[in-house]
CSV table of C-alpha atoms in Angstrom, one decimal:
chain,number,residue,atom,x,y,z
A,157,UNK,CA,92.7,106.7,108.1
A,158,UNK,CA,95.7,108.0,110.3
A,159,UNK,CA,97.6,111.1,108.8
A,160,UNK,CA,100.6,111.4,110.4
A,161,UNK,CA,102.4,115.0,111.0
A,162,UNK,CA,105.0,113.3,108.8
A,163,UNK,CA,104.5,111.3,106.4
A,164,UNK,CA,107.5,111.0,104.3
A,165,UNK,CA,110.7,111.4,106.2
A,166,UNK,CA,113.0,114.6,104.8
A,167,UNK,CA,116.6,114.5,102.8
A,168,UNK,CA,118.8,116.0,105.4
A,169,UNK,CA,121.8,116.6,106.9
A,170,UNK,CA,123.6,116.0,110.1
A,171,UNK,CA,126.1,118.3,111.0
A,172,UNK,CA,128.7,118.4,114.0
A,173,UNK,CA,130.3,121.2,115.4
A,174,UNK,CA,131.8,122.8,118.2
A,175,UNK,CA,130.8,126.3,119.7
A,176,UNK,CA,128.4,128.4,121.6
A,177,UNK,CA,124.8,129.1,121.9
A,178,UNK,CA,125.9,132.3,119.5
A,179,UNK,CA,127.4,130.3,116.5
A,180,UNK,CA,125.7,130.9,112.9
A,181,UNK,CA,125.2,128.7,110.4
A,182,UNK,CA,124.0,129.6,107.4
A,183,UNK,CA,122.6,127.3,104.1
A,184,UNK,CA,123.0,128.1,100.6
A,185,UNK,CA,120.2,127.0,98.1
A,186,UNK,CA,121.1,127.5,94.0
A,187,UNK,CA,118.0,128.4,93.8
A,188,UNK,CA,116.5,130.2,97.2
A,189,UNK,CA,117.6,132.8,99.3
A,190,UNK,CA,119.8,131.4,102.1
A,191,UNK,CA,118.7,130.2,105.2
A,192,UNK,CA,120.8,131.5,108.3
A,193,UNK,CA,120.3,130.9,112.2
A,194,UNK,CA,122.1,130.6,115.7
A,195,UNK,CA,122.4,127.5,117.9
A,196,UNK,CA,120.0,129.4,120.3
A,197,UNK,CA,117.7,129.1,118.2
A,198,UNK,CA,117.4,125.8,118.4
A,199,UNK,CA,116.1,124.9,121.4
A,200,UNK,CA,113.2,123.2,119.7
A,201,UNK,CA,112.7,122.8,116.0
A,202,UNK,CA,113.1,126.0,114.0
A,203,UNK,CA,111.2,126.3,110.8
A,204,UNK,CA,111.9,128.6,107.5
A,205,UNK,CA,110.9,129.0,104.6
A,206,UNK,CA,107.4,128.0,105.6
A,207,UNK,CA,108.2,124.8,106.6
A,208,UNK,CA,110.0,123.6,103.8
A,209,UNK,CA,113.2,123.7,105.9
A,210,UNK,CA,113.6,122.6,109.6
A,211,UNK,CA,116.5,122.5,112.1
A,212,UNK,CA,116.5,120.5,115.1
A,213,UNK,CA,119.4,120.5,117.8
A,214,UNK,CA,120.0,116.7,118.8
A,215,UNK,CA,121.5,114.7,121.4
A,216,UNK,CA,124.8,113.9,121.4
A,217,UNK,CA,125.7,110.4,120.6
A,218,UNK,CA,128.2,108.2,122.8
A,219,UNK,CA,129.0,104.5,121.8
A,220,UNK,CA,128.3,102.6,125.2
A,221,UNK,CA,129.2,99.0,123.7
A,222,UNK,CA,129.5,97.1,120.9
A,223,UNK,CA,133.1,97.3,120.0
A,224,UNK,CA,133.9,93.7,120.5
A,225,UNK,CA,130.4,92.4,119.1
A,226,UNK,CA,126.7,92.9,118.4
A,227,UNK,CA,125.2,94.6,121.1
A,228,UNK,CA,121.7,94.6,121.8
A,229,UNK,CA,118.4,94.6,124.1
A,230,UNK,CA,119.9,97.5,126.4
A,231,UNK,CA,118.1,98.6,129.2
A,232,UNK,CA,119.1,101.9,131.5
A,233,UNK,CA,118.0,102.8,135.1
A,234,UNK,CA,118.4,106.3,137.1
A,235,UNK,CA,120.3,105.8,140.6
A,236,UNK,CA,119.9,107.5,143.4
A,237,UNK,CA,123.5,109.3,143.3
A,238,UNK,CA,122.2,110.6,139.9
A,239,UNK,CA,124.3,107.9,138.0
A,240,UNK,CA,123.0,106.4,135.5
A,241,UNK,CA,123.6,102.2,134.7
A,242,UNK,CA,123.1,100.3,131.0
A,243,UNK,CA,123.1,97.1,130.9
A,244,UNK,CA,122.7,95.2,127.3
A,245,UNK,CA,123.4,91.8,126.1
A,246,UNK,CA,126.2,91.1,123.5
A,247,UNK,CA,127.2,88.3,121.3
A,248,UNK,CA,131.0,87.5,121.0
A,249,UNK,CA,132.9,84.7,119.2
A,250,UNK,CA,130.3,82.4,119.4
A,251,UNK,CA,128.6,82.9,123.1
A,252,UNK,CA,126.9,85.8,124.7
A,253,UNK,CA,127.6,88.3,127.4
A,254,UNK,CA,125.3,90.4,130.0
A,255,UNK,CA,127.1,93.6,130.3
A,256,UNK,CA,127.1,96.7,132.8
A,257,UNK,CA,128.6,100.4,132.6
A,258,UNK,CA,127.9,103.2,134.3
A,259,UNK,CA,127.6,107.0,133.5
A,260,UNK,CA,128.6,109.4,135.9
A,261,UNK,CA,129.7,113.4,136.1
A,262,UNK,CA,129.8,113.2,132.5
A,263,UNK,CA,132.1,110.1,132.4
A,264,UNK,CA,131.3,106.4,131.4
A,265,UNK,CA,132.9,103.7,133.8
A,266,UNK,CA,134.7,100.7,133.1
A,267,UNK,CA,132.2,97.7,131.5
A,268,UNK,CA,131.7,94.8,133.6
A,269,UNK,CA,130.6,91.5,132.5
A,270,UNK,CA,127.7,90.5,135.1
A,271,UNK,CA,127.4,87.1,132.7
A,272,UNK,CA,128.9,85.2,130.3
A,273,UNK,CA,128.8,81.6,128.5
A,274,UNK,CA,125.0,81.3,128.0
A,275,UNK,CA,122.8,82.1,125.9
A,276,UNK,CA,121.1,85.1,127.1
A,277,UNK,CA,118.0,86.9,126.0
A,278,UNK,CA,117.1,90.6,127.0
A,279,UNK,CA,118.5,92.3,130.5
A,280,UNK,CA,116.6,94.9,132.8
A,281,UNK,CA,118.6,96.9,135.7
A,282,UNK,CA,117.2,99.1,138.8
A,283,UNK,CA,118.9,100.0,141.8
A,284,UNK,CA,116.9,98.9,145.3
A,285,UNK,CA,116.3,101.1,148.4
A,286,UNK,CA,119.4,99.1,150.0
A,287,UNK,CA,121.8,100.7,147.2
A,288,UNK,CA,122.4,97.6,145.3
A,289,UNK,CA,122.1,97.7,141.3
A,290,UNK,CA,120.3,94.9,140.3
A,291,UNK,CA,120.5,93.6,136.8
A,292,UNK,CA,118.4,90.7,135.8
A,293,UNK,CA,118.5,88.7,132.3
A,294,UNK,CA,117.0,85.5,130.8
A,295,UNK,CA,119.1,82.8,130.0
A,296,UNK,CA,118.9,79.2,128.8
A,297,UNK,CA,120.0,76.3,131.1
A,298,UNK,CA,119.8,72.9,129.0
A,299,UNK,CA,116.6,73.2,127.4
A,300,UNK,CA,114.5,75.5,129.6
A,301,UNK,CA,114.7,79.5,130.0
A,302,UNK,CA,114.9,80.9,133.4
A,303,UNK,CA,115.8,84.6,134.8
A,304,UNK,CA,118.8,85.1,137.0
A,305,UNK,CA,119.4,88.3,138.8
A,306,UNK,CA,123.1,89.5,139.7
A,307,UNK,CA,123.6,92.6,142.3
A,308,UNK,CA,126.0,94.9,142.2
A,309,UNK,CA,127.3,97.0,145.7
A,310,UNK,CA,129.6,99.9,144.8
A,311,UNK,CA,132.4,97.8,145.6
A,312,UNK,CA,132.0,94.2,143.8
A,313,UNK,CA,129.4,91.9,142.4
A,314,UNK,CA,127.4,89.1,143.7
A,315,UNK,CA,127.0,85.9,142.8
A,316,UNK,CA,124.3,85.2,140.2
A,317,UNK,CA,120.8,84.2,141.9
A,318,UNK,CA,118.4,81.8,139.6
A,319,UNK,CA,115.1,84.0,140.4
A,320,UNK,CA,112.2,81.9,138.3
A,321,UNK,CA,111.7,77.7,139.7
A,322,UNK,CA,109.0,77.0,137.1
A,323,UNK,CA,110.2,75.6,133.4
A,324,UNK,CA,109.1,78.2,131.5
A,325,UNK,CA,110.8,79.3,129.1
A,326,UNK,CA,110.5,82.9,131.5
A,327,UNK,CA,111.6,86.0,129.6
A,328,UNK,CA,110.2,89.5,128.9
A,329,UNK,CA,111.1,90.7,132.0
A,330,UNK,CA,111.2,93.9,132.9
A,331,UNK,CA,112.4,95.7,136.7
A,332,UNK,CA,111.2,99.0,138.0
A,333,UNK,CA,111.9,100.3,141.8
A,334,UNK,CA,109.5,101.9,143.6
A,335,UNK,CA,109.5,105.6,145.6
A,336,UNK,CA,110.0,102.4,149.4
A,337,UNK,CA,113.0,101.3,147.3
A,338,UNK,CA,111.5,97.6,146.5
A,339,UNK,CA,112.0,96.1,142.7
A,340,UNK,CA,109.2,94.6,141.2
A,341,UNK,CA,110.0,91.9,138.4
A,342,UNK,CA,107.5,90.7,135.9
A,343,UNK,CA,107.5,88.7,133.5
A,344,UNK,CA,106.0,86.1,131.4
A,345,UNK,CA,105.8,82.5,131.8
A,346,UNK,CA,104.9,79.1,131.0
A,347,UNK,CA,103.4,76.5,133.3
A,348,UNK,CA,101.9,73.6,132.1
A,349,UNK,CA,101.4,75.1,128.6
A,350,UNK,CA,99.6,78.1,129.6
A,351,UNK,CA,101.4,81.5,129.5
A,352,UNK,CA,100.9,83.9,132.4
A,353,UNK,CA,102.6,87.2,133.7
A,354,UNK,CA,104.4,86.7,136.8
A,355,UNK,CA,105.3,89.0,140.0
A,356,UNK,CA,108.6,89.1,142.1
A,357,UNK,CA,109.1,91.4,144.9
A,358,UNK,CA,112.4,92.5,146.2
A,359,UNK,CA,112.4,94.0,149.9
A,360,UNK,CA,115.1,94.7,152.8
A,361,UNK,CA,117.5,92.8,151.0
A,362,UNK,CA,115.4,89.6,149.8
C-alpha cells in the first residue's frame, strides 16, 4: 500500500498581493495564537504550528489563450534567444484552431493561428538548429489522421507540410531538438492494423 505525503488535500487560501521580499502577513485563528511570516520566508514551504499550517509562494498565473474558446493540449518549447513559444489547440464556433504565442523579456506576443478549419488533435513545438520554430499537430483529412508540420522564421510562416504518408490515424506526437539542433518526431501509427511508434528526423533544413 502506497502512503502518500498527502493524502487529503488541505482547506486553504490563495492570496494575491503586491510588495517585497519584507512584507508580513499575519493569520488570525479564534482559537490559536496567530500565525505571522515574511514573503522571504517563503522560498520553499514554511511550516507552523507543527505542521498543521503551511505557506507556499506560487507561480504567477498568466492566461495565454482561451478567450475566444476552449483551449487545450498546449505544448511549450525553450528557444535559443531565451524565448519561450506555446502552442495549443482551440475549438471556436464550431471548428478548431492550432495556435502559437510567444513569451519574451517578460512580454507575451501577438497569437498566431498556424492552422485552422480541421479538426485537430494535440500540437508539439521546438525550435531547429537553423532558427525555425517548428510546430507540428494532428489533424483529420476525410477519414484518416495524419501530422502536418508548419515552421515559423522570425519574420513569417510557412506553408503547412503533410509530414506522415501512411493512413494511420498518426497522433501522439511529440518534438524535442537535440544539443546538433535536429528535431526528432515520434509518434504512433497504424499500418495495416498494427500500431507502431514512428521516427522523423529533421536536419539542415529537411
Amino acid at each position: 500500500m502506497l502512503l502518500w505525503p498527502r493524502p487529503v488535500w488541505p482547506l486553504g487560501l490563495l492570496v494575491f498581493l503586491t510588495g517585497d521580499r519584507d512584507t508580513r502577513l499575519t493569520l488570525r485563528f479564534e482559537k490559536q495564537e496567530p500565525v505571522s511570516f515574511t514573503v522571504a520566508q517563503l522560498e520553499s514551504v514554511a511550516q507552523f504550528m507543527g505542521g498543521a499550517v503551511e505557506a507556499e509562494r506560487l507561480p504567477r498565473l498568466h492566461r495565454v489563450g482561451g478567450e475566444a474558446g476552449e483551449a487545450d493540449h498546449p505544448s511549450i518549447a525553450l528557444a535559443r534567444d531565451g524565448a519561450l513559444w506555446v502552442a495549443w489547440q482551440e475549438y471556436r464556433g464550431g471548428s478548431e484552431r492550432v495556435l502559437a504565442r510567444r513569451l519574451a523579456g517578460g512580454a507575451w506576443g501577438e497569437t498566431a493561428v498556424v492552422a485552422e478549419g480541421a479538426d485537430a488533435f494535440k500540437t508539439a513545438v521546438a525550435e531547429a538548429g537553423d532558427a525555425r520554430l517548428w510546430v507540428v499537430w494532428a489533424a483529420r483529412e476525410n477519414t484518416e489522421w495524419r501530422l502536418w508540420g508548419r515552421s515559423f522564421d522570425g519574420t513569417r510562416w510557412a506553408p503547412s507540410e503533410k509530414l506522415t504518408a501512411s493512413p494511420g490515424p498518426n497522433f501522439h506526437h511529440k518534438l524535442v531538438a537535440d544539443h546538433a539542433g535536429r528535431l526528432w518526431l515520434v509518434w504512433q501509427g497504424f499500418v495495416d492494423g498494427q500500431s507502431d511508434i514512428f521516427l522523423r528526423l529533421y536536419e539542415a533544413g529537411r
